[in-house]
Amino acid sequence: MFTGIVEALGRIDRIEAVGGDVRLTIATDGGYLDGVNLGDSIASNGVCLTAVALPPKAFVADVSVETLDATTARRWQVGTRLNLERALTPHKPLGGHMMSGHVDGVGHLVDKHVDARSWRLGFEAPPAIARYIARKGSVAIDGVSLTVNAVDKCRFEVNIVPHTWENTTLGGLSPGDAVNLEVDLIARYLERLLEARSESAS
């Protein structure tokens, strides 16, 4: 599990094709990866990846065909910057919202404009997941926990404060860019509970 609070920025140093899928080497500066062990989970732009090797100041992760097809990972190139977050521990503050690191779909940035000292970003989500996005609810965009400010059918807006703008990859997005979306887990569970109640009543 993750919280959507980005802890560090990484970059892809190597992409290796292996047996039909890919193996990535993701590097980051400083000692962010100190204490990471083989098998640990690290969310990378919202995608939960497992460390299978730990070269100096980097980790290596395998990315399956399913993940390549369901996320923006297939678009990543050497040099692509990624938002990184290590898995939640019992002692880690829950500053964002509960996230699984399992991307629900790929959205696109539609527009962006300055809003006082912040930025207002508008995104379009696939119809299949847009129904889970509600005003004042939570959504993860490239692994960043954000509050939804407005919703209009498949489009929604979020506000990016200066700290988030400067310390995540969101500040580098341009209209048309693809992003990983993970909707609020509570919305998904609520829908399933209502479905089960409806089935039992029929």
mmCIF file of C-alpha atoms in Angstrom:
data_model
loop_
_atom_site.group_PDB
_atom_site.id
_atom_site.type_symbol
_atom_site.label_atom_id
_atom_site.label_comp_id
_atom_site.label_asym_id
_atom_site.label_seq_id
_atom_site.Cartn_x
_atom_site.Cartn_y
_atom_site.Cartn_z
ATOM 1 C CA MET A 1 0.000 0.000 0.000
ATOM 2 C CA PHE A 2 1.014 3.600 -0.634
ATOM 3 C CA THR A 3 -0.152 7.087 0.325
ATOM 4 C CA GLY A 4 0.473 9.132 -2.822
ATOM 5 C CA ILE A 5 2.987 11.390 -1.082
ATOM 6 C CA VAL A 6 6.001 11.475 -3.398
ATOM 7 C CA GLU A 7 9.259 10.951 -1.537
ATOM 8 C CA ALA A 8 11.828 11.292 -4.315
ATOM 9 C CA LEU A 9 12.243 11.682 -8.050
ATOM 10 C CA GLY A 10 13.854 8.913 -10.053
ATOM 11 C CA ARG A 11 14.901 8.517 -13.664
ATOM 12 C CA ILE A 12 15.107 5.547 -15.964
ATOM 13 C CA ASP A 13 18.747 4.659 -16.629
ATOM 14 C CA ARG A 14 18.229 1.481 -18.643
ATOM 15 C CA ILE A 15 15.462 -0.390 -20.439
ATOM 16 C CA GLU A 16 16.164 -4.013 -21.309
ATOM 17 C CA ALA A 17 13.846 -6.264 -23.324
ATOM 18 C CA VAL A 18 13.591 -9.652 -21.593
ATOM 19 C CA GLY A 19 11.400 -12.490 -22.880
ATOM 20 C CA GLY A 20 8.638 -10.275 -24.248
ATOM 21 C CA ASP A 21 8.460 -7.779 -21.413
ATOM 22 C CA VAL A 22 11.012 -5.331 -19.994
ATOM 23 C CA ARG A 23 13.411 -4.847 -17.116
ATOM 24 C CA LEU A 24 13.991 -1.288 -15.913
ATOM 25 C CA THR A 25 16.856 0.240 -13.994
ATOM 26 C CA ILE A 26 15.589 3.275 -12.081
ATOM 27 C CA ALA A 27 18.132 5.567 -10.429
ATOM 28 C CA THR A 28 17.688 8.280 -7.830
ATOM 29 C CA ASP A 29 20.067 10.681 -6.128
ATOM 30 C CA GLY A 30 21.103 10.709 -2.497
ATOM 31 C CA GLY A 31 20.368 7.920 -0.059
ATOM 32 C CA TYR A 32 16.680 7.443 -0.802
ATOM 33 C CA LEU A 33 17.125 3.736 -1.505
ATOM 34 C CA ASP A 34 19.178 3.075 1.636
ATOM 35 C CA GLY A 35 17.476 0.291 3.546
ATOM 36 C CA VAL A 36 15.545 -1.016 0.546
ATOM 37 C CA ASN A 37 15.718 -4.805 0.284
ATOM 38 C CA LEU A 38 15.182 -7.199 -2.589
ATOM 39 C CA GLY A 39 11.450 -7.801 -2.976
ATOM 40 C CA ASP A 40 10.433 -4.414 -1.602
ATOM 41 C CA SER A 41 7.726 -2.484 -3.441
ATOM 42 C CA ILE A 42 8.345 0.987 -4.830
ATOM 43 C CA ALA A 43 5.605 2.956 -6.565
ATOM 44 C CA SER A 44 6.984 4.545 -9.736
ATOM 45 C CA ASN A 45 4.585 7.089 -11.264
ATOM 46 C CA GLY A 46 1.915 5.190 -9.384
ATOM 47 C CA VAL A 47 2.920 1.749 -10.668
ATOM 48 C CA CYS A 48 3.849 -0.739 -7.948
ATOM 49 C CA LEU A 49 7.213 -2.253 -8.919
ATOM 50 C CA THR A 50 9.233 -4.905 -7.089
ATOM 51 C CA ALA A 51 12.983 -4.430 -6.603
ATOM 52 C CA VAL A 52 14.741 -7.486 -8.081
ATOM 53 C CA ALA A 53 18.275 -6.037 -7.953
ATOM 54 C CA LEU A 54 19.878 -3.116 -6.135
ATOM 55 C CA PRO A 55 22.836 -1.565 -7.943
ATOM 56 C CA PRO A 56 24.292 1.586 -6.310
ATOM 57 C CA LYS A 57 21.680 4.378 -6.037
ATOM 58 C CA ALA A 58 19.216 2.460 -8.209
ATOM 59 C CA PHE A 59 16.821 -0.446 -8.271
ATOM 60 C CA VAL A 60 15.933 -2.890 -11.009
ATOM 61 C CA ALA A 61 12.347 -3.993 -11.632
ATOM 62 C CA ASP A 62 10.585 -6.258 -14.101
ATOM 63 C CA VAL A 63 7.528 -4.841 -15.864
ATOM 64 C CA SER A 64 5.016 -7.353 -17.192
ATOM 65 C CA VAL A 65 3.103 -7.125 -20.459
ATOM 66 C CA GLU A 66 -0.082 -6.500 -18.441
ATOM 67 C CA THR A 67 1.516 -3.481 -16.754
ATOM 68 C CA LEU A 68 2.931 -2.208 -20.043
ATOM 69 C CA ASP A 69 -0.541 -2.393 -21.605
ATOM 70 C CA ALA A 70 -2.451 -0.908 -18.655
ATOM 71 C CA THR A 71 -0.171 2.007 -17.721
ATOM 72 C CA THR A 72 2.073 4.624 -19.285
ATOM 73 C CA ALA A 73 5.112 2.387 -18.712
ATOM 74 C CA ARG A 74 5.317 1.449 -22.401
ATOM 75 C CA ARG A 75 5.919 5.144 -23.163
ATOM 76 C CA TRP A 76 8.808 5.465 -20.711
ATOM 77 C CA GLN A 77 12.264 6.043 -22.176
ATOM 78 C CA VAL A 78 15.780 6.343 -20.840
ATOM 79 C CA GLY A 79 15.793 9.652 -18.976
ATOM 80 C CA THR A 80 12.066 9.637 -18.138
ATOM 81 C CA ARG A 81 11.525 11.063 -14.645
ATOM 82 C CA LEU A 82 9.370 9.137 -12.200
ATOM 83 C CA ASN A 83 7.653 9.925 -8.902
ATOM 84 C CA LEU A 84 8.885 7.431 -6.292
ATOM 85 C CA GLU A 85 7.300 6.244 -3.064
ATOM 86 C CA ARG A 86 8.278 3.296 -0.899
ATOM 87 C CA ALA A 87 5.517 1.082 0.476
ATOM 88 C CA LEU A 88 3.578 2.164 3.540
ATOM 89 C CA THR A 89 4.836 0.937 6.905
ATOM 90 C CA PRO A 90 3.073 1.012 10.316
ATOM 91 C CA HIS A 91 5.227 3.983 11.339
ATOM 92 C CA LYS A 92 4.739 6.049 8.176
ATOM 93 C CA PRO A 93 2.283 8.982 8.345
ATOM 94 C CA LEU A 94 -0.744 8.612 6.080
ATOM 95 C CA GLY A 95 -0.501 12.050 4.527
ATOM 96 C CA GLY A 96 -2.385 11.341 1.303
ATOM 97 C CA HIS A 97 -4.902 8.539 0.810
ATOM 98 C CA MET A 98 -4.751 4.760 0.653
ATOM 99 C CA MET A 99 -3.454 3.535 -2.712
ATOM 100 C CA SER A 100 -2.644 0.073 -4.024
ATOM 101 C CA GLY A 101 -0.182 0.959 -6.778
ATOM 102 C CA HIS A 102 -2.442 -0.864 -9.256
ATOM 103 C CA VAL A 103 -3.214 1.638 -11.985
ATOM 104 C CA ASP A 104 -6.881 1.720 -13.069
ATOM 105 C CA GLY A 105 -6.316 3.392 -16.411
ATOM 106 C CA VAL A 106 -4.495 6.007 -18.440
ATOM 107 C CA GLY A 107 -5.789 9.566 -18.667
ATOM 108 C CA HIS A 108 -4.563 12.633 -20.522
ATOM 109 C CA LEU A 109 -3.836 16.215 -19.554
ATOM 110 C CA VAL A 110 -6.314 18.447 -21.367
ATOM 111 C CA ASP A 111 -5.321 21.911 -20.157
ATOM 112 C CA LYS A 112 -3.415 23.769 -17.488
ATOM 113 C CA HIS A 113 -3.411 27.330 -16.246
ATOM 114 C CA VAL A 114 -2.067 29.413 -13.390
ATOM 115 C CA ASP A 115 -4.392 29.819 -10.396
ATOM 116 C CA ALA A 116 -2.795 32.390 -8.027
ATOM 117 C CA ARG A 117 0.394 30.641 -6.790
ATOM 118 C CA SER A 118 -0.855 27.222 -7.835
ATOM 119 C CA TRP A 119 -1.673 25.516 -11.104
ATOM 120 C CA ARG A 120 -5.051 24.157 -12.151
ATOM 121 C CA LEU A 121 -4.760 21.028 -14.303
ATOM 122 C CA GLY A 122 -7.620 19.489 -16.280
ATOM 123 C CA PHE A 123 -7.562 15.796 -17.177
ATOM 124 C CA GLU A 124 -9.746 13.423 -19.159
ATOM 125 C CA ALA A 125 -10.269 9.918 -17.772
ATOM 126 C CA PRO A 126 -11.490 6.812 -19.599
ATOM 127 C CA PRO A 127 -15.280 6.442 -19.197
ATOM 128 C CA ALA A 128 -14.850 3.124 -17.365
ATOM 129 C CA ILE A 129 -13.112 4.814 -14.450
ATOM 130 C CA ALA A 130 -14.469 8.375 -14.694
ATOM 131 C CA ARG A 131 -17.541 7.289 -12.702
ATOM 132 C CA TYR A 132 -15.327 6.733 -9.646
ATOM 133 C CA ILE A 133 -13.968 10.289 -9.695
ATOM 134 C CA ALA A 134 -16.009 12.666 -7.558
ATOM 135 C CA ARG A 135 -15.659 16.311 -6.565
ATOM 136 C CA LYS A 136 -13.663 16.594 -3.320
ATOM 137 C CA GLY A 137 -12.751 12.934 -3.606
ATOM 138 C CA SER A 138 -9.237 11.579 -3.989
ATOM 139 C CA VAL A 139 -7.420 10.497 -7.138
ATOM 140 C CA ALA A 140 -3.816 9.515 -7.786
ATOM 141 C CA ILE A 141 -2.165 10.975 -10.876
ATOM 142 C CA ASP A 142 1.223 9.425 -11.691
ATOM 143 C CA GLY A 143 1.345 8.308 -8.074
ATOM 144 C CA VAL A 144 0.549 11.729 -6.579
ATOM 145 C CA SER A 145 -2.405 11.906 -4.173
ATOM 146 C CA LEU A 146 -4.668 14.810 -5.164
ATOM 147 C CA THR A 147 -8.092 16.199 -4.326
ATOM 148 C CA VAL A 148 -10.573 16.567 -7.188
ATOM 149 C CA ASN A 149 -11.813 20.151 -7.489
ATOM 150 C CA ALA A 150 -14.360 19.791 -10.291
ATOM 151 C CA VAL A 151 -15.901 17.065 -12.455
ATOM 152 C CA ASP A 152 -17.678 17.301 -15.801
ATOM 153 C CA LYS A 153 -18.485 13.883 -17.273
ATOM 154 C CA CYS A 154 -15.076 12.332 -18.081
ATOM 155 C CA ARG A 155 -13.130 15.493 -17.323
ATOM 156 C CA PHE A 156 -11.905 16.570 -13.915
ATOM 157 C CA GLU A 157 -9.662 19.253 -12.440
ATOM 158 C CA VAL A 158 -7.075 19.267 -9.666
ATOM 159 C CA ASN A 159 -5.086 22.057 -8.063
ATOM 160 C CA ILE A 160 -1.311 21.693 -7.755
ATOM 161 C CA VAL A 161 0.313 23.708 -4.968
ATOM 162 C CA PRO A 162 3.871 25.054 -5.458
ATOM 163 C CA HIS A 163 5.548 22.326 -3.372
ATOM 164 C CA THR A 164 3.942 19.535 -5.409
ATOM 165 C CA TRP A 165 4.622 21.385 -8.660
ATOM 166 C CA GLU A 166 8.319 21.640 -7.840
ATOM 167 C CA ASN A 167 8.878 18.213 -6.275
ATOM 168 C CA THR A 168 6.987 15.847 -8.598
ATOM 169 C CA THR A 169 6.819 15.252 -12.335
ATOM 170 C CA LEU A 170 3.454 17.015 -12.634
ATOM 171 C CA GLY A 171 5.092 20.375 -13.338
ATOM 172 C CA GLY A 172 6.608 18.950 -16.518
ATOM 173 C CA LEU A 173 3.331 17.806 -18.061
ATOM 174 C CA SER A 174 2.020 19.335 -21.282
ATOM 175 C CA PRO A 175 -1.488 19.067 -22.762
ATOM 176 C CA GLY A 176 -1.858 15.698 -24.455
ATOM 177 C CA ASP A 177 0.550 13.891 -22.119
ATOM 178 C CA ALA A 178 -0.629 10.545 -20.750
ATOM 179 C CA VAL A 179 -0.790 9.893 -16.994
ATOM 180 C CA ASN A 180 -1.493 6.902 -14.762
ATOM 181 C CA LEU A 181 -4.758 7.149 -12.827
ATOM 182 C CA GLU A 182 -5.744 5.251 -9.700
ATOM 183 C CA VAL A 183 -9.180 5.988 -8.307
ATOM 184 C CA ASP A 184 -10.166 5.953 -4.650
ATOM 185 C CA LEU A 185 -10.292 2.409 -3.265
ATOM 186 C CA ILE A 186 -13.325 3.288 -1.151
ATOM 187 C CA ALA A 187 -15.335 4.128 -4.284
ATOM 188 C CA ARG A 188 -14.537 0.742 -5.789
ATOM 189 C CA TYR A 189 -15.404 -1.176 -2.628
ATOM 190 C CA LEU A 190 -18.619 0.795 -2.186
ATOM 191 C CA GLU A 191 -19.709 -0.055 -5.713
ATOM 192 C CA ARG A 192 -19.036 -3.758 -5.132
ATOM 193 C CA LEU A 193 -20.967 -3.733 -1.841
ATOM 194 C CA LEU A 194 -23.954 -2.102 -3.539
ATOM 195 C CA GLU A 195 -23.773 -4.653 -6.359
ATOM 196 C CA ALA A 196 -23.776 -7.501 -3.830
ATOM 197 C CA ARG A 197 -26.772 -6.003 -1.993
ATOM 198 C CA SER A 198 -28.660 -5.652 -5.279
ATOM 199 C CA GLU A 199 -27.869 -9.260 -6.240
ATOM 200 C CA SER A 200 -29.044 -10.601 -2.888
ATOM 201 C CA ALA A 201 -32.282 -8.611 -3.120
ATOM 202 C CA SER A 202 -33.181 -9.938 -6.576
#
